[in-house]
mmCIF file of C-alpha atoms in Angstrom:
data_model
loop_
_atom_site.group_PDB
_atom_site.id
_atom_site.type_symbol
_atom_site.label_atom_id
_atom_site.label_comp_id
_atom_site.label_asym_id
_atom_site.label_seq_id
_atom_site.Cartn_x
_atom_site.Cartn_y
_atom_site.Cartn_z
ATOM 1 C CA GLY A 136 140.740 124.380 56.420
ATOM 2 C CA ARG A 137 139.499 120.820 56.767
ATOM 3 C CA VAL A 138 139.141 121.124 60.541
ATOM 4 C CA LEU A 139 137.131 124.330 60.114
ATOM 5 C CA MET A 140 134.886 122.627 57.558
ATOM 6 C CA ARG A 141 134.349 119.718 59.910
ATOM 7 C CA ASP A 142 133.554 122.091 62.776
ATOM 8 C CA GLN A 143 131.086 124.009 60.632
ATOM 9 C CA LYS A 144 129.396 120.732 59.623
ATOM 10 C CA LYS A 145 129.183 119.775 63.298
ATOM 11 C CA ALA A 146 127.758 123.200 64.079
ATOM 12 C CA TYR A 147 125.048 122.743 61.439
ATOM 13 C CA SER A 148 124.099 119.298 62.728
ATOM 14 C CA TYR A 149 123.835 120.575 66.318
ATOM 15 C CA ALA A 150 121.867 123.630 65.189
ATOM 16 C CA LEU A 151 119.455 121.729 62.940
ATOM 17 C CA THR A 152 118.803 119.160 65.691
ATOM 18 C CA THR A 153 118.004 122.035 68.047
ATOM 19 C CA VAL A 154 115.702 123.681 65.505
ATOM 20 C CA ALA A 155 113.880 120.368 64.889
ATOM 21 C CA LEU A 156 113.360 119.857 68.634
ATOM 22 C CA TRP A 157 112.268 123.475 69.192
ATOM 23 C CA SER A 158 109.686 123.011 66.450
ATOM 24 C CA THR A 159 107.922 120.334 68.494
ATOM 25 C CA VAL A 160 107.560 122.234 71.755
ATOM 26 C CA ALA A 161 104.520 124.376 70.888
ATOM 27 C CA SER A 162 102.615 121.147 70.185
ATOM 28 C CA ALA A 163 103.939 119.596 73.405
ATOM 29 C CA PHE A 164 102.800 122.664 75.407
ATOM 30 C CA LYS A 165 99.309 122.532 73.952
ATOM 31 C CA ILE A 166 98.853 118.776 74.422
ATOM 32 C CA SER A 167 100.209 118.851 78.002
ATOM 33 C CA LEU A 168 97.892 121.743 78.891
ATOM 34 C CA ARG A 169 94.879 119.571 78.054
ATOM 35 C CA THR A 170 95.385 117.777 81.376
ATOM 36 C CA LEU A 171 97.727 120.070 83.363
ATOM 37 C CA THR A 172 97.419 123.649 84.587
ATOM 38 C CA PRO A 173 100.212 126.015 83.459
ATOM 39 C CA ALA A 174 101.768 125.854 86.962
ATOM 40 C CA GLU A 175 101.678 122.028 87.035
ATOM 41 C CA LEU A 176 103.258 121.848 83.588
ATOM 42 C CA LEU A 177 105.993 124.215 84.761
ATOM 43 C CA PHE A 178 106.574 122.218 87.969
ATOM 44 C CA TYR A 179 106.990 118.780 86.356
ATOM 45 C CA ALA A 180 108.930 120.181 83.377
ATOM 46 C CA SER A 181 111.322 122.041 85.709
ATOM 47 C CA ILE A 182 112.085 118.867 87.670
ATOM 48 C CA ALA A 183 112.773 116.987 84.414
ATOM 49 C CA SER A 184 114.963 119.855 83.232
ATOM 50 C CA CYS A 185 116.950 119.886 86.518
ATOM 51 C CA LEU A 186 117.663 116.161 86.195
ATOM 52 C CA VAL A 187 118.761 116.431 82.556
ATOM 53 C CA LEU A 188 120.957 119.475 83.183
ATOM 54 C CA PHE A 189 122.540 117.808 86.213
ATOM 55 C CA LEU A 190 123.352 114.734 84.111
ATOM 56 C CA ILE A 191 124.921 116.974 81.451
ATOM 57 C CA ILE A 192 126.984 118.767 84.151
ATOM 58 C CA LEU A 193 128.183 115.369 85.464
ATOM 59 C CA VAL A 194 129.114 114.192 81.957
ATOM 60 C CA GLN A 195 130.975 117.456 81.289
ATOM 61 C CA GLY A 196 132.841 116.979 84.584
ATOM 62 C CA LYS A 197 131.685 120.322 86.008
ATOM 63 C CA ALA A 198 129.841 119.066 89.110
ATOM 64 C CA ARG A 199 132.631 120.369 91.397
ATOM 65 C CA GLN A 200 131.808 123.911 90.356
ATOM 66 C CA ILE A 201 128.379 123.593 92.030
ATOM 67 C CA GLY A 202 130.030 122.796 95.372
ATOM 68 C CA ALA A 203 132.287 125.834 95.032
ATOM 69 C CA LEU A 204 129.388 128.283 94.648
ATOM 70 C CA GLN A 205 129.120 131.193 97.065
ATOM 71 C CA LYS A 206 126.083 132.784 98.668
ATOM 72 C CA LYS A 207 126.050 135.578 96.061
ATOM 73 C CA ASP A 208 125.835 132.945 93.253
ATOM 74 C CA TRP A 209 122.764 131.393 94.871
ATOM 75 C CA LEU A 210 121.170 134.826 95.339
ATOM 76 C CA ALA A 211 121.824 135.646 91.678
ATOM 77 C CA SER A 212 120.340 132.270 90.715
ATOM 78 C CA LEU A 213 117.207 133.037 92.720
ATOM 79 C CA LYS A 214 116.767 136.351 90.860
ATOM 80 C CA PHE A 215 117.387 134.752 87.461
ATOM 81 C CA GLY A 216 115.189 131.761 88.332
ATOM 82 C CA PHE A 217 112.343 134.094 89.299
ATOM 83 C CA LEU A 218 112.417 135.629 85.801
ATOM 84 C CA ASN A 219 113.091 132.377 83.954
ATOM 85 C CA PRO A 220 111.722 129.728 84.299
ATOM 86 C CA PHE A 221 109.204 130.862 86.971
ATOM 87 C CA LEU A 222 107.607 134.041 85.615
ATOM 88 C CA TYR A 223 108.369 133.578 81.914
ATOM 89 C CA TYR A 224 106.926 130.094 81.545
ATOM 90 C CA LEU A 225 103.933 130.696 83.841
ATOM 91 C CA ILE A 226 102.879 133.585 81.606
ATOM 92 C CA LEU A 227 103.751 131.789 78.359
ATOM 93 C CA PHE A 228 101.858 128.614 79.330
ATOM 94 C CA GLN A 229 98.842 130.700 80.331
ATOM 95 C CA ALA A 230 98.963 132.325 76.872
ATOM 96 C CA TYR A 231 99.053 128.839 75.291
ATOM 97 C CA ASN A 232 96.099 127.902 77.489
ATOM 98 C CA LEU A 233 94.022 130.767 76.086
ATOM 99 C CA LEU A 234 95.181 130.843 72.452
ATOM 100 C CA PRO A 235 95.520 128.344 69.622
ATOM 101 C CA ALA A 236 99.133 127.069 69.574
ATOM 102 C CA GLN A 237 99.724 128.646 66.151
ATOM 103 C CA GLN A 238 98.957 132.125 67.539
ATOM 104 C CA ALA A 239 100.883 131.787 70.807
ATOM 105 C CA GLN A 240 104.050 130.426 69.196
ATOM 106 C CA ALA A 241 104.079 133.026 66.408
ATOM 107 C CA ILE A 242 103.659 135.946 68.841
ATOM 108 C CA ASN A 243 106.381 134.458 71.050
ATOM 109 C CA TYR A 244 108.848 134.949 68.177
ATOM 110 C CA THR A 245 108.608 138.721 68.544
ATOM 111 C CA TRP A 246 110.828 138.623 71.665
ATOM 112 C CA ALA A 247 113.872 139.782 69.639
ATOM 113 C CA ILE A 248 111.878 142.867 68.619
ATOM 114 C CA THR A 249 110.877 143.470 72.258
ATOM 115 C CA LEU A 250 114.562 143.159 73.140
ATOM 116 C CA THR A 251 115.424 145.940 70.666
ATOM 117 C CA LEU A 252 112.792 148.178 72.277
ATOM 118 C CA LEU A 253 113.950 147.413 75.826
ATOM 119 C CA SER A 254 117.636 147.949 75.075
ATOM 120 C CA ILE A 255 116.917 151.620 74.314
ATOM 121 C CA PRO A 256 116.032 152.609 77.927
ATOM 122 C CA LEU A 257 117.954 149.811 79.698
ATOM 123 C CA LEU A 258 121.191 149.696 77.720
ATOM 124 C CA GLY A 259 121.086 153.190 76.258
ATOM 125 C CA GLN A 260 121.205 151.852 72.694
ATOM 126 C CA LYS A 261 120.232 154.045 69.772
ATOM 127 C CA ILE A 262 117.462 152.878 67.492
ATOM 128 C CA SER A 263 117.972 152.974 63.735
ATOM 129 C CA ARG A 264 115.415 153.574 60.982
ATOM 130 C CA VAL A 265 115.722 149.914 59.995
ATOM 131 C CA ASP A 266 114.874 148.939 63.604
ATOM 132 C CA ILE A 267 111.788 151.168 63.636
ATOM 133 C CA PHE A 268 110.637 149.687 60.333
ATOM 134 C CA ALA A 269 111.298 146.118 61.569
ATOM 135 C CA ILE A 270 109.407 146.731 64.823
ATOM 136 C CA THR A 271 106.413 148.137 62.938
ATOM 137 C CA VAL A 272 106.327 145.228 60.468
ATOM 138 C CA SER A 273 106.657 142.703 63.298
ATOM 139 C CA TYR A 274 103.728 144.076 65.297
ATOM 140 C CA ILE A 275 101.588 144.314 62.150
ATOM 141 C CA GLY A 276 102.273 140.564 61.904
ATOM 142 C CA VAL A 277 101.046 140.122 65.492
ATOM 143 C CA VAL A 278 97.824 142.002 64.704
ATOM 144 C CA ILE A 279 97.232 139.879 61.564
ATOM 145 C CA ILE A 280 97.692 136.661 63.573
ATOM 146 C CA SER A 281 95.702 137.773 66.629
ATOM 147 C CA THR A 282 92.717 139.038 64.658
ATOM 148 C CA ARG A 283 92.798 135.949 62.369
ATOM 149 C CA GLY A 284 93.324 138.264 59.422
ATOM 150 C CA ASN A 285 90.354 140.451 60.311
ATOM 151 C CA VAL A 286 92.650 143.426 60.877
ATOM 152 C CA LEU A 287 90.180 146.272 60.318
ATOM 153 C CA ALA A 288 87.576 144.836 62.699
ATOM 154 C CA PHE A 289 90.402 144.637 65.269
ATOM 155 C CA THR A 290 88.638 141.921 67.256
ATOM 156 C CA PHE A 291 90.929 139.502 69.069
ATOM 157 C CA GLN A 292 89.969 135.913 69.762
ATOM 158 C CA SER A 293 91.482 136.228 73.247
ATOM 159 C CA PRO A 294 92.786 139.707 74.107
ATOM 160 C CA LEU A 295 94.154 138.382 77.419
ATOM 161 C CA GLY A 296 95.955 135.532 75.631
ATOM 162 C CA VAL A 297 97.560 137.942 73.167
ATOM 163 C CA GLY A 298 98.487 140.305 76.024
ATOM 164 C CA LEU A 299 100.120 137.485 77.980
ATOM 165 C CA ALA A 300 102.007 136.198 74.909
ATOM 166 C CA LEU A 301 103.403 139.704 74.344
ATOM 167 C CA PHE A 302 104.105 140.156 78.068
ATOM 168 C CA SER A 303 106.124 136.907 78.072
ATOM 169 C CA THR A 304 108.422 138.405 75.401
ATOM 170 C CA LEU A 305 109.011 141.348 77.769
ATOM 171 C CA ILE A 306 109.992 139.012 80.647
ATOM 172 C CA TRP A 307 112.259 137.030 78.326
ATOM 173 C CA SER A 308 113.969 140.226 77.092
ATOM 174 C CA PHE A 309 114.530 141.405 80.694
ATOM 175 C CA TYR A 310 116.040 138.012 81.437
ATOM 176 C CA TRP A 311 118.224 138.188 78.319
ATOM 177 C CA ILE A 312 119.550 141.647 79.229
ATOM 178 C CA ALA A 313 120.192 140.570 82.858
ATOM 179 C CA ASN A 314 121.934 137.487 81.495
ATOM 180 C CA THR A 315 124.577 139.555 79.706
ATOM 181 C CA ARG A 316 125.974 140.414 83.158
ATOM 182 C CA ASP A 317 125.843 136.795 84.343
ATOM 183 C CA ARG A 318 129.263 135.453 85.323
ATOM 184 C CA ARG A 319 128.174 131.840 85.913
ATOM 185 C CA GLU A 320 129.086 129.001 83.536
ATOM 186 C CA PRO A 321 126.064 128.829 81.129
ATOM 187 C CA VAL A 322 124.830 125.260 81.752
ATOM 188 C CA ILE A 323 125.430 125.491 85.511
ATOM 189 C CA GLY A 324 123.690 128.875 85.512
ATOM 190 C CA LEU A 325 120.619 127.403 83.835
ATOM 191 C CA PHE A 326 120.624 124.406 86.217
ATOM 192 C CA LEU A 327 120.737 126.760 89.223
ATOM 193 C CA ASN A 328 117.886 128.890 87.828
ATOM 194 C CA PHE A 329 115.677 125.805 87.632
ATOM 195 C CA ILE A 330 116.683 124.523 91.102
ATOM 196 C CA CYS A 331 115.921 127.933 92.633
ATOM 197 C CA SER A 332 112.609 128.299 90.807
ATOM 198 C CA ILE A 333 111.136 124.990 92.048
ATOM 199 C CA PRO A 334 110.326 126.294 95.587
ATOM 200 C CA LEU A 335 108.662 129.346 93.961
ATOM 201 C CA ILE A 336 106.546 127.099 91.720
ATOM 202 C CA ILE A 337 105.535 124.889 94.695
ATOM 203 C CA LEU A 338 104.473 127.971 96.694
ATOM 204 C CA TYR A 339 102.503 129.253 93.701
ATOM 205 C CA ILE A 340 100.692 125.905 93.252
ATOM 206 C CA LEU A 341 99.885 125.679 96.994
ATOM 207 C CA ALA A 342 98.567 129.267 96.938
ATOM 208 C CA THR A 343 96.353 128.634 93.901
ATOM 209 C CA GLY A 344 94.556 125.412 94.788
ATOM 210 C CA GLY A 345 97.232 122.850 95.646
ATOM 211 C CA PHE A 346 98.498 119.742 93.880
ATOM 212 C CA ARG A 347 96.100 117.440 92.038
ATOM 213 C CA PRO A 348 96.471 113.726 91.235
ATOM 214 C CA ILE A 349 98.880 113.189 88.337
ATOM 215 C CA HIS A 350 97.587 112.270 84.869
ATOM 216 C CA LEU A 351 100.163 110.178 83.035
ATOM 217 C CA PRO A 352 99.733 111.798 79.565
ATOM 218 C CA GLY A 353 100.162 115.271 81.083
ATOM 219 C CA LEU A 354 103.192 114.131 83.064
ATOM 220 C CA LEU A 355 104.841 112.610 79.977
ATOM 221 C CA GLY A 356 104.199 115.849 78.076
ATOM 222 C CA ALA A 357 105.762 117.855 80.911
ATOM 223 C CA VAL A 358 108.832 115.593 80.977
ATOM 224 C CA TYR A 359 109.183 116.053 77.196
ATOM 225 C CA VAL A 360 108.988 119.847 77.610
ATOM 226 C CA GLY A 361 111.522 119.774 80.471
ATOM 227 C CA VAL A 362 114.008 117.621 78.590
ATOM 228 C CA PHE A 363 113.752 119.235 75.160
ATOM 229 C CA GLU A 364 112.501 122.811 75.542
ATOM 230 C CA MET A 365 114.327 123.595 78.777
ATOM 231 C CA GLY A 366 117.255 121.181 78.851
ATOM 232 C CA ILE A 367 119.081 119.493 75.990
ATOM 233 C CA THR A 368 118.276 122.064 73.281
ATOM 234 C CA TYR A 369 120.008 124.850 75.198
ATOM 235 C CA VAL A 370 123.205 122.792 75.489
ATOM 236 C CA LEU A 371 123.058 121.719 71.824
ATOM 237 C CA TRP A 372 122.592 125.338 70.745
ATOM 238 C CA LEU A 373 125.601 126.457 72.806
ATOM 239 C CA LYS A 374 127.627 123.668 71.185
ATOM 240 C CA ALA A 375 126.489 124.756 67.714
ATOM 241 C CA LEU A 376 127.602 128.343 68.364
ATOM 242 C CA LYS A 377 130.923 127.143 69.818
ATOM 243 C CA CYS A 378 131.764 124.905 66.818
ATOM 244 C CA SER A 379 130.613 127.397 64.225
ATOM 245 C CA THR A 380 133.043 129.475 62.190
ATOM 246 C CA ASN A 381 130.160 131.784 61.292
ATOM 247 C CA THR A 382 127.658 132.297 64.118
ATOM 248 C CA ALA A 383 125.319 134.502 62.040
ATOM 249 C CA ARG A 384 124.698 131.640 59.606
ATOM 250 C CA ILE A 385 123.848 129.350 62.495
ATOM 251 C CA ALA A 386 121.691 131.963 64.250
ATOM 252 C CA ASN A 387 119.579 132.446 61.116
ATOM 253 C CA LEU A 388 118.596 128.765 61.149
ATOM 254 C CA ILE A 389 116.277 129.661 64.047
ATOM 255 C CA PHE A 390 113.921 131.197 61.487
ATOM 256 C CA ILE A 391 113.049 127.756 60.097
ATOM 257 C CA SER A 392 111.642 126.764 63.461
ATOM 258 C CA PRO A 393 108.313 128.686 63.556
ATOM 259 C CA PHE A 394 107.299 127.350 60.129
ATOM 260 C CA LEU A 395 108.237 123.770 60.988
ATOM 261 C CA SER A 396 106.321 124.308 64.204
ATOM 262 C CA LEU A 397 103.139 125.168 62.278
ATOM 263 C CA VAL A 398 103.397 121.859 60.396
ATOM 264 C CA MET A 399 103.734 120.011 63.720
ATOM 265 C CA ILE A 400 100.827 121.951 65.280
ATOM 266 C CA HIS A 401 98.650 120.956 62.328
ATOM 267 C CA PHE A 402 99.502 117.261 62.435
ATOM 268 C CA ILE A 403 100.045 116.701 66.177
ATOM 269 C CA VAL A 404 97.577 119.108 67.818
ATOM 270 C CA GLY A 405 95.108 118.988 64.936
ATOM 271 C CA GLU A 406 94.726 122.752 64.461
ATOM 272 C CA GLU A 407 93.799 124.027 61.050
ATOM 273 C CA ILE A 408 96.582 126.470 60.193
ATOM 274 C CA LEU A 409 94.963 129.716 59.085
ATOM 275 C CA ARG A 410 96.322 131.730 56.191
ATOM 276 C CA SER A 411 96.421 134.747 58.514
ATOM 277 C CA THR A 412 98.830 132.897 60.836
ATOM 278 C CA PHE A 413 101.150 132.136 57.955
ATOM 279 C CA VAL A 414 101.043 135.693 56.579
ATOM 280 C CA GLY A 415 101.529 137.222 60.050
ATOM 281 C CA LEU A 416 104.456 134.900 60.700
ATOM 282 C CA LEU A 417 106.064 135.968 57.402
ATOM 283 C CA PHE A 418 105.816 139.580 58.626
ATOM 284 C CA ILE A 419 107.426 138.697 61.993
ATOM 285 C CA VAL A 420 110.214 136.508 60.589
ATOM 286 C CA GLY A 421 110.826 138.964 57.732
ATOM 287 C CA SER A 422 111.292 141.782 60.235
ATOM 288 C CA LEU A 423 113.707 139.669 62.302
ATOM 289 C CA LEU A 424 115.744 138.744 59.222
ATOM 290 C CA LEU A 425 115.838 142.393 58.172
ATOM 291 C CA GLN A 426 117.172 143.352 61.599
ATOM 292 C CA SER A 427 119.755 140.599 61.590
ATOM 293 C CA PHE A 428 121.040 141.520 58.094
ATOM 294 C CA SER A 429 121.222 145.216 58.937
ATOM 295 C CA LYS A 430 123.337 144.366 62.043
ATOM 296 C CA MET A 431 125.620 142.171 59.928
ATOM 297 C CA SER A 432 126.127 144.859 57.302
ATOM 298 C CA LYS A 433 126.878 147.404 60.052
ATOM 299 C CA LYS A 434 129.559 145.087 61.411
ATOM 300 C CA SER A 435 131.128 144.619 57.989
ATOM 301 C CA ASP A 436 131.215 148.409 57.499
ATOM 302 C CA ILE A 437 133.349 148.855 60.617
#
């Protein structure tokens, strides 16, 4: 029992560290985008992420596995890397460019709802009444946030920004579903995705105006994003789930993150957090919690 307790404590410390780091990234995106274009931010962050992930692979003693990869592994990595990081982050960063950070990050949390919708046609899953209710509540939250609480007027501050933020959740859900069939070791898989996406990002930058001189603040922001949003947090989260005796408890800690993030956005980016953002976020997180509890109760019925 003691070992299990110790493991669960470890799991909590890994998970809470991850949540704390995730809560800073919306602010880091917004600050970096003051001096970088979305593509530049993605390029420098991806390089930082590759370096960090490679270091982790070396420390874990898994570097040999990279040498043993076959052509089909590299082809798979190119497909995965096209979806994430290339397409997902380009679209997400563009949404952050157009929207206040508080709106972009809150809408981004609806990806789990998008995943439920996508798994109906793609995985042939049935949708329950609870799911339909959760989806409705979640998107009401999006409308509250996007219209700054002016729901009946239905005027969006940036319709394109909102569209891109929602579209990024679609890309992420596609990636998530594709990932369930991924046979690669998780950290190596992520490392390969980033390696394979860098040529795509370079081509994109060259096609859309080329490289510009580097601004140090933007570069530091990009390195922060690469290390913490795209690198270490993923490994810490995997560790948390591995150590945990109850993964659902750990998974639900994610819901602290968007609220912590609002506090950071207020103090670091200097945005005034609107009541509509907070209310809309309660709708989104409430719907996600509802979904997660209904899945847990289904499992316990079996």
